[in-house]
Coordinates of C-alpha atoms in Angstrom, one line a residue:
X276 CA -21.3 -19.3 -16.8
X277 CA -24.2 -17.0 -17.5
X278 CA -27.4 -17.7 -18.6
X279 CA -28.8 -14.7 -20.5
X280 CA -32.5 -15.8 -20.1
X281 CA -35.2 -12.6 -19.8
X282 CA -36.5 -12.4 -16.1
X283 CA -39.3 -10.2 -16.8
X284 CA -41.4 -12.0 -19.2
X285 CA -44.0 -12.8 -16.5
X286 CA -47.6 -11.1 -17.2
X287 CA -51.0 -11.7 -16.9
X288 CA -52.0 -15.0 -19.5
X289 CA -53.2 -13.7 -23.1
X290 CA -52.9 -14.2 -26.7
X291 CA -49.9 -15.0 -28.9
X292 CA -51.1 -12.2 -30.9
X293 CA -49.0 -11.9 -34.1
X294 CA -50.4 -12.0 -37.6
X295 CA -49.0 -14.7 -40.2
X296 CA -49.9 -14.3 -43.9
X297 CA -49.3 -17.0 -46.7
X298 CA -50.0 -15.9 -49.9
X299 CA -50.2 -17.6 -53.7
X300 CA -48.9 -15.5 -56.7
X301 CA -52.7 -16.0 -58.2
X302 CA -53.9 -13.9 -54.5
X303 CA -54.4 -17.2 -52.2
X304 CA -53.6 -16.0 -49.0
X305 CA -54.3 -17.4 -45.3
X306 CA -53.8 -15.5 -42.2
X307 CA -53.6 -17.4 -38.4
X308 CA -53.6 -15.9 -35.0
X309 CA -53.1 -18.0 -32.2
X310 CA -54.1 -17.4 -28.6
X311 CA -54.5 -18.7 -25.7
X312 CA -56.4 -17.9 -22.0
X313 CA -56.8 -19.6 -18.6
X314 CA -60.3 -19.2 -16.6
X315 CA -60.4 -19.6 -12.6
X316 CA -64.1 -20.6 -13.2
X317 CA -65.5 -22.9 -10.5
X318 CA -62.1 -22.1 -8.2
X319 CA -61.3 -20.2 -5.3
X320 CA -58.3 -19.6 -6.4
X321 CA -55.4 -16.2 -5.7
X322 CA -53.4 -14.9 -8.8
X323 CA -50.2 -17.5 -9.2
X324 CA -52.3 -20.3 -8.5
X325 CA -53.0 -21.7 -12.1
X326 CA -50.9 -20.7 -14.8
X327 CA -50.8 -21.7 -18.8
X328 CA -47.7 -20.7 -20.3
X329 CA -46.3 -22.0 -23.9
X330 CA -43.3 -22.3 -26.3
X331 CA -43.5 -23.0 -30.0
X332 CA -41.7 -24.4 -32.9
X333 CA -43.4 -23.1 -36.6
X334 CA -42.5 -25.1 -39.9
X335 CA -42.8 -24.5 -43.9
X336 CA -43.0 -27.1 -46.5
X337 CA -42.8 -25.4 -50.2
X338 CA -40.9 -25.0 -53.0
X339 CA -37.5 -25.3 -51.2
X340 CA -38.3 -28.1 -48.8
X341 CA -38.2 -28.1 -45.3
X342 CA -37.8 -25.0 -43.6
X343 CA -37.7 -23.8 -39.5
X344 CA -39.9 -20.5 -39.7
X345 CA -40.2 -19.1 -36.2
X346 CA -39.9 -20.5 -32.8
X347 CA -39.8 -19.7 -28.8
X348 CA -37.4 -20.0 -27.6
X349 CA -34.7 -18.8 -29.8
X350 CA -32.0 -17.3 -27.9
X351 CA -29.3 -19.2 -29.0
X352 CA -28.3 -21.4 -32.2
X353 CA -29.1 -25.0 -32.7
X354 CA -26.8 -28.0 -33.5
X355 CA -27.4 -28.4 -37.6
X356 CA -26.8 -31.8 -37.3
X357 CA -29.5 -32.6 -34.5
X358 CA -31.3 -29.5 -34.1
X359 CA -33.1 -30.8 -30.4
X360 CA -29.2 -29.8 -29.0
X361 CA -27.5 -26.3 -28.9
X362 CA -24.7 -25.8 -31.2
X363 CA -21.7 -25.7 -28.7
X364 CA -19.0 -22.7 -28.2
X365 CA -15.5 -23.7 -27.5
X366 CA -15.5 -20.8 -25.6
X367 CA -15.9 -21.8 -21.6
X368 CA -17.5 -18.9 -20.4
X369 CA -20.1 -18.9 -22.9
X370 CA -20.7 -22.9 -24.2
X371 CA -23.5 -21.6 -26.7
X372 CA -23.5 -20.0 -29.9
X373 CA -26.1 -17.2 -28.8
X374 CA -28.2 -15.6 -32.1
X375 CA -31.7 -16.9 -32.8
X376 CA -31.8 -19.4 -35.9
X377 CA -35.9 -19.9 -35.8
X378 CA -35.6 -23.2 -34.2
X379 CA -37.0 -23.9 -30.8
X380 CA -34.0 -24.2 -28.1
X381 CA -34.1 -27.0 -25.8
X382 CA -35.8 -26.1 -22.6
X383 CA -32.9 -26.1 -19.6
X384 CA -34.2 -28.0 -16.4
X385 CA -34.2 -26.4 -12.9
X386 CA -31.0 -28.7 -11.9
X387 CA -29.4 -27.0 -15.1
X388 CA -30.3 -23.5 -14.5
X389 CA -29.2 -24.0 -11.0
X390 CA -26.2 -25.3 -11.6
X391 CA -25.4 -22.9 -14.1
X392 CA -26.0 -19.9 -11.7
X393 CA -25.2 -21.6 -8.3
X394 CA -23.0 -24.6 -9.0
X395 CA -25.5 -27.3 -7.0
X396 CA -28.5 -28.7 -7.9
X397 CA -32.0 -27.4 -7.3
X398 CA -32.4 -29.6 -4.3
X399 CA -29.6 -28.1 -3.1
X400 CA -30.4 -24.3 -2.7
X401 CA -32.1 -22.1 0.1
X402 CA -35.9 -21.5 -0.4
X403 CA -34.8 -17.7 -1.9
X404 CA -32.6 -19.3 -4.5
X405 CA -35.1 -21.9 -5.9
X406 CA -37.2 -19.3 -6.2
X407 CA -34.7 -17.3 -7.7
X408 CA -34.3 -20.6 -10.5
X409 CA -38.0 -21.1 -10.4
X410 CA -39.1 -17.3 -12.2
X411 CA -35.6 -18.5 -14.3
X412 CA -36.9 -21.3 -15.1
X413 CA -40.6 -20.0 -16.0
X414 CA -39.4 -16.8 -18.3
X415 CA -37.8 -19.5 -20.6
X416 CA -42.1 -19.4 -21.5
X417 CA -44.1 -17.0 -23.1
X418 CA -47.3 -15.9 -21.1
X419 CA -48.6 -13.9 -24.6
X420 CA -48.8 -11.2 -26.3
X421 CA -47.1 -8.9 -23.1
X422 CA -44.3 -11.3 -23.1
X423 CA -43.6 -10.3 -27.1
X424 CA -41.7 -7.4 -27.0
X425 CA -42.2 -6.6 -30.6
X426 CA -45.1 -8.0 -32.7
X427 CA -43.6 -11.1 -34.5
X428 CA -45.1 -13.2 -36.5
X429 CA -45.4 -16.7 -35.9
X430 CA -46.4 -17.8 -39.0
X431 CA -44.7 -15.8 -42.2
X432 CA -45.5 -16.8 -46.0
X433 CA -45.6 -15.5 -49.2
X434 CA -45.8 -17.8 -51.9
X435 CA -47.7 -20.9 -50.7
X436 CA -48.8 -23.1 -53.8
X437 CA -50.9 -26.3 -53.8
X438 CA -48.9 -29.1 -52.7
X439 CA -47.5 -26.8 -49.5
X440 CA -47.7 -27.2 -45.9
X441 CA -47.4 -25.7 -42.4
X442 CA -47.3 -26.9 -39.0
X443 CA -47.5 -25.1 -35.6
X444 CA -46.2 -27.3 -32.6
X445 CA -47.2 -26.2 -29.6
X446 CA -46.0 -26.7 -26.2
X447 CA -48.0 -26.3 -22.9
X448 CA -46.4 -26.1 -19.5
X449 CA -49.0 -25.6 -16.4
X450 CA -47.9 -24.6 -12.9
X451 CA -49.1 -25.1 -9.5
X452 CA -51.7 -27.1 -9.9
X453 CA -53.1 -30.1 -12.6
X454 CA -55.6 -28.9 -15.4
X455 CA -57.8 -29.8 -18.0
X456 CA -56.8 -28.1 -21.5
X457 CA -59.3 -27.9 -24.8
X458 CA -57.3 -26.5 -28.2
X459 CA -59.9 -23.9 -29.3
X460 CA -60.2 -21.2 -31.9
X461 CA -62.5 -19.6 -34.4
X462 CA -63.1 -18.4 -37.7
X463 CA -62.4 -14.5 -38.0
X464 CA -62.5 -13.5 -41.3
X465 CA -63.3 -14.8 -44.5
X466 CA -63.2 -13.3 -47.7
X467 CA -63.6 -13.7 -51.7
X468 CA -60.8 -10.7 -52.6
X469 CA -62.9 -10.5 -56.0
X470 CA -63.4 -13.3 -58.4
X471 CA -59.7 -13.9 -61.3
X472 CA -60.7 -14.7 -64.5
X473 CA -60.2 -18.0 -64.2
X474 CA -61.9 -18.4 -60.9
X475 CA -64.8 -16.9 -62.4
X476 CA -64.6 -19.1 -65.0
X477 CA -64.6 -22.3 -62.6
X478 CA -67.9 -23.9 -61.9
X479 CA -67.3 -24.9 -58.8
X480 CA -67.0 -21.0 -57.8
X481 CA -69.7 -19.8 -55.9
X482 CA -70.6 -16.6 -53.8
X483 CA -70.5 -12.8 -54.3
X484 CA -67.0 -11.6 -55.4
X485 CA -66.8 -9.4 -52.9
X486 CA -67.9 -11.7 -49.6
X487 CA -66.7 -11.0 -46.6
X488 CA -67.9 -13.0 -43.8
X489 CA -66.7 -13.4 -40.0
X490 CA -69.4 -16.7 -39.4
X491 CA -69.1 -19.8 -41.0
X492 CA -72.2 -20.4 -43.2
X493 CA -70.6 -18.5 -46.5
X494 CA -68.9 -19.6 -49.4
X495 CA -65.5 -18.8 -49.2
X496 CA -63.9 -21.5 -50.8
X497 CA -60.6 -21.9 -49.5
X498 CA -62.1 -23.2 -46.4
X499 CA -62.7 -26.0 -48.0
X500 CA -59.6 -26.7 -49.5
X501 CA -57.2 -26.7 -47.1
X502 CA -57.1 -30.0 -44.6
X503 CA -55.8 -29.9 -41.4
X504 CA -54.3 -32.7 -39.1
X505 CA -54.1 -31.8 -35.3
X506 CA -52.1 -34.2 -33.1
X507 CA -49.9 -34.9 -29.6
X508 CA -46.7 -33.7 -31.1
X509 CA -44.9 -36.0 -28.5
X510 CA -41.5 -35.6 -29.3
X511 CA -42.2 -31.4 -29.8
X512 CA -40.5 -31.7 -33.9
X513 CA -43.3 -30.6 -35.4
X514 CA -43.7 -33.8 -37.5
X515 CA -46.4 -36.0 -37.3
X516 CA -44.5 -39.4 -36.3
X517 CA -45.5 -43.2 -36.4
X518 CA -47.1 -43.9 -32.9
X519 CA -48.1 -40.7 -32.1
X520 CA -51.5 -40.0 -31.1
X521 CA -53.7 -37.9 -33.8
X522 CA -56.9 -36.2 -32.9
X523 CA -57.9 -35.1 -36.2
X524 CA -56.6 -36.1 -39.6
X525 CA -53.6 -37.4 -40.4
X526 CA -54.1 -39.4 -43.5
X527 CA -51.7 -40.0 -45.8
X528 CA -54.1 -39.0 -48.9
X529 CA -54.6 -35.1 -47.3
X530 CA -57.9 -35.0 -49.5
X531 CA -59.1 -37.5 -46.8
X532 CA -59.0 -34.7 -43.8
X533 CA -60.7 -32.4 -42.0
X534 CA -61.6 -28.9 -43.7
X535 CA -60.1 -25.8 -42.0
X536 CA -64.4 -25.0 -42.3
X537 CA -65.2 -28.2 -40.6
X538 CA -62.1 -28.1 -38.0
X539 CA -63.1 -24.3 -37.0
X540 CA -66.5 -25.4 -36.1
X541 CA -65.2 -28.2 -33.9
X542 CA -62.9 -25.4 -32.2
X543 CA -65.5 -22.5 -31.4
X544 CA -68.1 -25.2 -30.0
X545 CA -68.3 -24.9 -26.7
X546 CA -64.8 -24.5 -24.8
X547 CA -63.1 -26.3 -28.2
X548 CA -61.9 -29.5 -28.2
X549 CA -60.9 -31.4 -25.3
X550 CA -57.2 -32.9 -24.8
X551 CA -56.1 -35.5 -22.6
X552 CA -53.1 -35.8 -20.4
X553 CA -52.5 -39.1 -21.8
X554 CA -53.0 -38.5 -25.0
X555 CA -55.6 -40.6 -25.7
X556 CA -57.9 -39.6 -28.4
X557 CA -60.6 -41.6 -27.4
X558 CA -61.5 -40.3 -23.9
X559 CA -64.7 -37.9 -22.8
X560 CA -64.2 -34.6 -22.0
X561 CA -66.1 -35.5 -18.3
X562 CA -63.1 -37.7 -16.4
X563 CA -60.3 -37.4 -19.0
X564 CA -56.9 -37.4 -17.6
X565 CA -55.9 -34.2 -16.7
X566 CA -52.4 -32.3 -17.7
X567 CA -50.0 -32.6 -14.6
X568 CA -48.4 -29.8 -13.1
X569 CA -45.0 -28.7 -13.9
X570 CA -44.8 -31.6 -17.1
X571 CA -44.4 -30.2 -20.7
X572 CA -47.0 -31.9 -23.4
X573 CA -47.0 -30.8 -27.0
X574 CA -49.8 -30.2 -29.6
X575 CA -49.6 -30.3 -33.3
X576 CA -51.5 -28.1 -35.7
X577 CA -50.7 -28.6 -39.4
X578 CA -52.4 -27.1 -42.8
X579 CA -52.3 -28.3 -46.4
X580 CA -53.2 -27.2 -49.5
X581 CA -53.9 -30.8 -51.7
X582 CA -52.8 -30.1 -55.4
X583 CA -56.2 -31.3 -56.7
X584 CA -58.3 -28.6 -56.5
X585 CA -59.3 -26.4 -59.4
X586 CA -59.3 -22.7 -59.9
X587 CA -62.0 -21.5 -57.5
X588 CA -59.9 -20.8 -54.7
X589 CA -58.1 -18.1 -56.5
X590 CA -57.5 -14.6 -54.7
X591 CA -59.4 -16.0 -51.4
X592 CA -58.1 -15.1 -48.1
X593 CA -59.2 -16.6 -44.8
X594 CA -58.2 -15.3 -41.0
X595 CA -58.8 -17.4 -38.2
X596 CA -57.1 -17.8 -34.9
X597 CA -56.5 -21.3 -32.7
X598 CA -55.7 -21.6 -29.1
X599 CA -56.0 -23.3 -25.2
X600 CA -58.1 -22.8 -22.7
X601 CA -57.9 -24.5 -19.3
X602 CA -59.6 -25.0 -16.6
X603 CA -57.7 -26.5 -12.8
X604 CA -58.4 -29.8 -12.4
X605 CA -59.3 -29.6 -8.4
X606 CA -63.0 -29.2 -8.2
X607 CA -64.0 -29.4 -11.9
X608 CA -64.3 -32.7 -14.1
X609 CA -63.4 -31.8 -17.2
X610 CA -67.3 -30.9 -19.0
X611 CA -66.1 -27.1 -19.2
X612 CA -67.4 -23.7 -18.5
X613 CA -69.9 -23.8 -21.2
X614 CA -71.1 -20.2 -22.0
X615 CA -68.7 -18.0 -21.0
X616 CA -67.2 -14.1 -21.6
X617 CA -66.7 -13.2 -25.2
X618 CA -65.5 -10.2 -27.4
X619 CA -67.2 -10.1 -30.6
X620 CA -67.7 -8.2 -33.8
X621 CA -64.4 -5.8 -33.5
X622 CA -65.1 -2.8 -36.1
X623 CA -62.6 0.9 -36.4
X624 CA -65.3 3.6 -35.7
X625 CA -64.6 7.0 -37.4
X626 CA -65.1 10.2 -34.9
X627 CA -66.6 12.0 -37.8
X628 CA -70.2 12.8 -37.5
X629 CA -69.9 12.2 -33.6
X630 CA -70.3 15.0 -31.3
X631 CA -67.0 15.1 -30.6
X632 CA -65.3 18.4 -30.8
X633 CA -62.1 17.3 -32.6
X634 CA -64.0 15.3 -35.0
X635 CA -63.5 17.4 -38.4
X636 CA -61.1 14.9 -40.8
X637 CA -60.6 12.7 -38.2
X638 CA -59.4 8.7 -39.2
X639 CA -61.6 5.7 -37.6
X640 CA -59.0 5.4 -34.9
X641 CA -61.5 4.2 -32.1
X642 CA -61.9 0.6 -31.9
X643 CA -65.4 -0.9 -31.1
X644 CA -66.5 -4.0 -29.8
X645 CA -69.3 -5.9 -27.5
X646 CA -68.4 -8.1 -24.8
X647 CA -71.1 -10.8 -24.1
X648 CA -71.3 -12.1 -20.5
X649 CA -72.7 -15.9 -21.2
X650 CA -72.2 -16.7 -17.3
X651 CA -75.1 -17.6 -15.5
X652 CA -74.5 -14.5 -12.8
X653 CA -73.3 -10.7 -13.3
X654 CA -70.0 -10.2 -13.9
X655 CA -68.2 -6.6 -13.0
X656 CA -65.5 -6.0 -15.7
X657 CA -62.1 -5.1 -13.8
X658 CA -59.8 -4.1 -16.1
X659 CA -58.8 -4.3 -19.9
X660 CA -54.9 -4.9 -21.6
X661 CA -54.5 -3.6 -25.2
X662 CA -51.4 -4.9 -26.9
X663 CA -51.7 -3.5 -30.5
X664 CA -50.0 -6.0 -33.4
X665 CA -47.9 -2.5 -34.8
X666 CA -45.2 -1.4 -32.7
X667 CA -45.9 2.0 -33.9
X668 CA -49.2 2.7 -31.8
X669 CA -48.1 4.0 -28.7
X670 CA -50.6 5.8 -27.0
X671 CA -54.6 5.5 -26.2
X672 CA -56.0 8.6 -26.1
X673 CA -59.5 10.4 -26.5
X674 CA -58.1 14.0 -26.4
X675 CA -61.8 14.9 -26.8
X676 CA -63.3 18.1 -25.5
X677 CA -66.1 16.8 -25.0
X678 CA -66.7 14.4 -21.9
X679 CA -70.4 13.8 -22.6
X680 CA -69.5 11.5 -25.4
X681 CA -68.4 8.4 -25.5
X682 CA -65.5 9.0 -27.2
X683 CA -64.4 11.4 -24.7
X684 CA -63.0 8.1 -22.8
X685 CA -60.4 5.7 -23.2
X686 CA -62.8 2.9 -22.2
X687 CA -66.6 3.1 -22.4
X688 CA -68.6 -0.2 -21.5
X689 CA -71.9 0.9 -22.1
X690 CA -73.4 -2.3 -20.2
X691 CA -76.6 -1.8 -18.0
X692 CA -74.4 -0.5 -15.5
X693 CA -72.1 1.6 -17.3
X694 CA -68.7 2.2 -16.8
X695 CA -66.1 4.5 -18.3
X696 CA -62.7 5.5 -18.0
X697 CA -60.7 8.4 -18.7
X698 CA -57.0 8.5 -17.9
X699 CA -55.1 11.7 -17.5
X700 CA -52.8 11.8 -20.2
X701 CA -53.8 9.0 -22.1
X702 CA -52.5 5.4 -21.7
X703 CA -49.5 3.9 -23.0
X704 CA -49.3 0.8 -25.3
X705 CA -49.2 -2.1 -24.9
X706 CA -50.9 -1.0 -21.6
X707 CA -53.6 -2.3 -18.7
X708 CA -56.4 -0.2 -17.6
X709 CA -58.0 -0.2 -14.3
X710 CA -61.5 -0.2 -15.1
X711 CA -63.8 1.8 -12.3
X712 CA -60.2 4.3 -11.0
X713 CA -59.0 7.0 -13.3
X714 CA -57.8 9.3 -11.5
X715 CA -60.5 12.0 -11.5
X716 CA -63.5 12.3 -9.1
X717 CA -66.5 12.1 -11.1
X718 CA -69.0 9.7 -11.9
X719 CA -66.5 7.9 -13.8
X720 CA -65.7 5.8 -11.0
X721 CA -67.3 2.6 -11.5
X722 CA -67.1 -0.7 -12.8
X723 CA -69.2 -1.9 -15.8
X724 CA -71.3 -4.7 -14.6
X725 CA -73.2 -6.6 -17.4
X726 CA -75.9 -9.2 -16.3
X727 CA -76.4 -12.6 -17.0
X728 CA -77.0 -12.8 -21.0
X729 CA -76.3 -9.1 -21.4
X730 CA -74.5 -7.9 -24.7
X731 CA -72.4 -4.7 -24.2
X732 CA -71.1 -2.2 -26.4
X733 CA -67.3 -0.8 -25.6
X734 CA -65.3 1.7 -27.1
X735 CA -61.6 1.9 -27.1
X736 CA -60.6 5.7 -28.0
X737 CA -58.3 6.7 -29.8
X738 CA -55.1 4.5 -31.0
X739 CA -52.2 7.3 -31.9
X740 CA -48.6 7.4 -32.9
X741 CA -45.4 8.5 -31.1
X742 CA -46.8 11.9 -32.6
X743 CA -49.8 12.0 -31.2
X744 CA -51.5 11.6 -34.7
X745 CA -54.5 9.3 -34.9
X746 CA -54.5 6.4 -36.6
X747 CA -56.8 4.6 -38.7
X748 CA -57.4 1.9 -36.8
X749 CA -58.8 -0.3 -40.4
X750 CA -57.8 -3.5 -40.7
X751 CA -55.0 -3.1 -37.7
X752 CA -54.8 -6.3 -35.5
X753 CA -55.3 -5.7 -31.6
X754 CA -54.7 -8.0 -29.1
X755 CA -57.7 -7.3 -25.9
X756 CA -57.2 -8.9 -22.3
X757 CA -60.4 -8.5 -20.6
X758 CA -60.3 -9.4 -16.9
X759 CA -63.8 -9.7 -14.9
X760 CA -65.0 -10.9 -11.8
X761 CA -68.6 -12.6 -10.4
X762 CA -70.5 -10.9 -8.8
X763 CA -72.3 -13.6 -7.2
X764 CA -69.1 -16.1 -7.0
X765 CA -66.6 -13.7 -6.6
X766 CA -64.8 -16.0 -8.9
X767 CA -62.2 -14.3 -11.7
X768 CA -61.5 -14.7 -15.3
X769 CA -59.9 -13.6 -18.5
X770 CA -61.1 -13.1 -21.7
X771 CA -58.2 -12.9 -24.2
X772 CA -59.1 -12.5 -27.7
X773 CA -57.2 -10.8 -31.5
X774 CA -59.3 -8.7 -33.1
X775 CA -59.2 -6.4 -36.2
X776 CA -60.5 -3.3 -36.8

């Protein structure tokens, strides 16, 4: 029979960039973006080497109990009656029900896929054909966002009252080589979406109505509401089971967990929080056990609203986003990189007022942002992957008569060596620039290299439909894949990170 499983899902590691919203009918709402990102800090190591890939398996606990809300991968229909087994087809040819039912499919083995396409087992095949099973065997995993041919969401709510729940099991596969893996993430938005009547009302309310704040010293109120329990999903069902290992959490009183406020600050300290192989919560980051090649392991994340708060949450909306990062095991002990490459403080930047020629009318549909090198050497930035969350931005463009400006570039780094790039006919999205080659021979041609310390600012110019119309780029989620490279070590990286404008 035929396996129908996408061979071309292999990319370059970056974020499971898709939005998910929950929302109260009094304006609660909660948005998550999840990510992740591998780093060959400290290794000599060529592309293929080390590679993070996952799978996941989102749940919903509301007002009509239980539900499966997204998963991957969902290519074919699960058993109702034990939903860790494909529903079976009585036809021969094709033994499963194919269709996507949000549940997460059972992952097939090597032996399986090779005796689905070949007839033997794994062992049994030429070197060509095990490779053949190998990239088979790999695509069943999502290296993210690239790997999402549409923007999905991952999490998808709309009426989450106290008493409700999520959960977000997460499952990690690393090839070629053992590594260390830290669950991180940060706050990205946080806001007061005015102040109801009765939240006004509430003495516990505090802060301007209209806050909005992307650090996490403000008083946003629904940060401390909402508890969260993270844990070694070991069995991958997204429930938090007797014996099973919790990190943070997991009481049976929620009121007695974490806040998403204090849970956030764990996660963007540092490289996050540091998992072990073994799952045991007690270990140091320095000597942990490390996560074994070619073995699946699954994390929990799970959210709750408690039902005894009062009314000072009302209308409050928070974004933040929670990911991996991971480091080889061969030649590092576990302490982390530390200080590293980071995008920060994403804005949409209106043309208007620029000197620009096209400028008159024009929507924000650049997209700024700085990129802070916190290595202790220079790093050259190699090349940048934009993966926009709406399907319906297609192009990067300047179209700007004016090459002088910095918005007459695709890419401008303005870093103490500058770098720009402007690509003949624009550059289709989602799409990969080669930083420091566009094409044209003109001063163009060069790298941005940022010191050690250095905060640059970079431009992306200018998001546009199938039309060619700009877009306001205002509140529009982008997903950014920053490659760079040492100039001292020679040593790569990627910095993967969802912004919005």
């Amino acid at each position: 029979m035929t396996h129908k499983l996408t061979l071309t899902r292999r990319r370059l590691l970056a974020g499971l960039g898709t939005v998910g919203v929950a929302s109260a009918g009094a304006g609660l709402g909660t948005t998550a973006y999840f990510s992740d990102q591998e780093t060959f800090a400290n290794n000599e190591l060529t592309a293929g080497e080390f590679d993070l890939t996952l799978d996941w398996q989102v749940t919903y606990t509301g007002p009509n109990g239980f539900e499966y809300v997204t998963a991957s991968p969902d290519e074919y229909r699960n058993d109702p009656d034990d939903p860790t087994q494909l529903a079976e087809n009585p036809d021969f040819f094709n033994p499963f029900v194919e269709g996507p039912d949000d549940v997460r499919d059972p992952i097939f083995t090597r032996d399986e896929l090779s005796m689905m396409r070949y007839g033997v087992d794994f062992d049994e095949l030429d070197a060509d054909r095990q490779a053949t099973v190998e990239t088979q065997f790999r695509s069943q995993f999502a290296d993210v966002p690239q790997d999402l041919v549409e923007a999905r969401p991952i999490i998808d709510l709309d009426d989450v009252k106290p008493g409700d729940q999520g959960t977000v099991s997460f499952s990690l596969h690393l090839f070629d080589n053992p590594g260390y893996i830290w669950l991180n993430g940060s706050l990205t938005e946080a806001r007061e979406n005015g102040h109801t009547e009765p939240e006004a009302s509430d003495p516990d309310t505090t802060g301007a109505p209209d806050e909005v704040a992307t650090g996490l010293d403000n008083d946003v109120e629904l940060l401390d509401e909402i508890r969260v329990t993270v844990w070694y999903d070991t069995d991958g069902d997204a429930e938090v089971d007797a014996g099973e290992p919790v990190l943070l959490g997991g009481n049976a009183d929620p009121t007695a967990n974490p806040t998403l406020r204090q849970v956030l600050a764990l996660l963007s300290t540092g490289d996050g929080i540091p998992l072990a192989g073994d799952g045991d919560t007690g270990a140091d980051a320095v000597g942990r056990a490390c996560f074994e090649n070619s073995t699946t392991y699954y994390v929990g994340f799970r959210w709750e609203l408690p039902v005894d708060h009062a009314n000072q949450i009302q209308s409050d909306g928070v974004t933040f986003d929670v990911g991996f990062y991971a480091e080889q095991c061969r030649h590092n002990d576990g302490g982390g990189m530390g200080a590293a490459v980071a995008i920060r403080n994403a804005a949409a930047i209106s043309l208007a007022g620029s000197e620009t020629a096209d400028t008159g009318g024009s929507p924000p549909s650049a997209l700024g942002f700085d990129v802070e090198n916190g290595l202790a050497e220079p790093i050259a930035l190699t090349s940048v992957t934009v993966v926009p969350a709406d399907p319906s931005l297609t192009l990067l463009s300047d179209d700007v008569a004016d090459p002088g400006s910095r918005y007459g570039y695709e890419v401008y780094v303005d870093a103490s060596t500058p770098g720009y790039t402007d690509a003949a006919g624009g550059v289709g999205l989602p799409g990969t620039i080669a930083l420091g080659s566009d094409g044209y021979s003109d001063g163009a041609d060069q790298e941005p290299i940022l010191t050690s310390g250095e905060v640059a600012d970079a431009t992306l110019t200018g998001f546009r439909d199938a039309g060619g119309a700009s877009v306001d780029m205002s509140g529009r989620s982008v997903t950014i894949s920053l490659t760079y490279r040492g100039e001292t070590s020679g040593t790569t990286g990627t910095e993967v990170v969802t912004v919005v404008g």
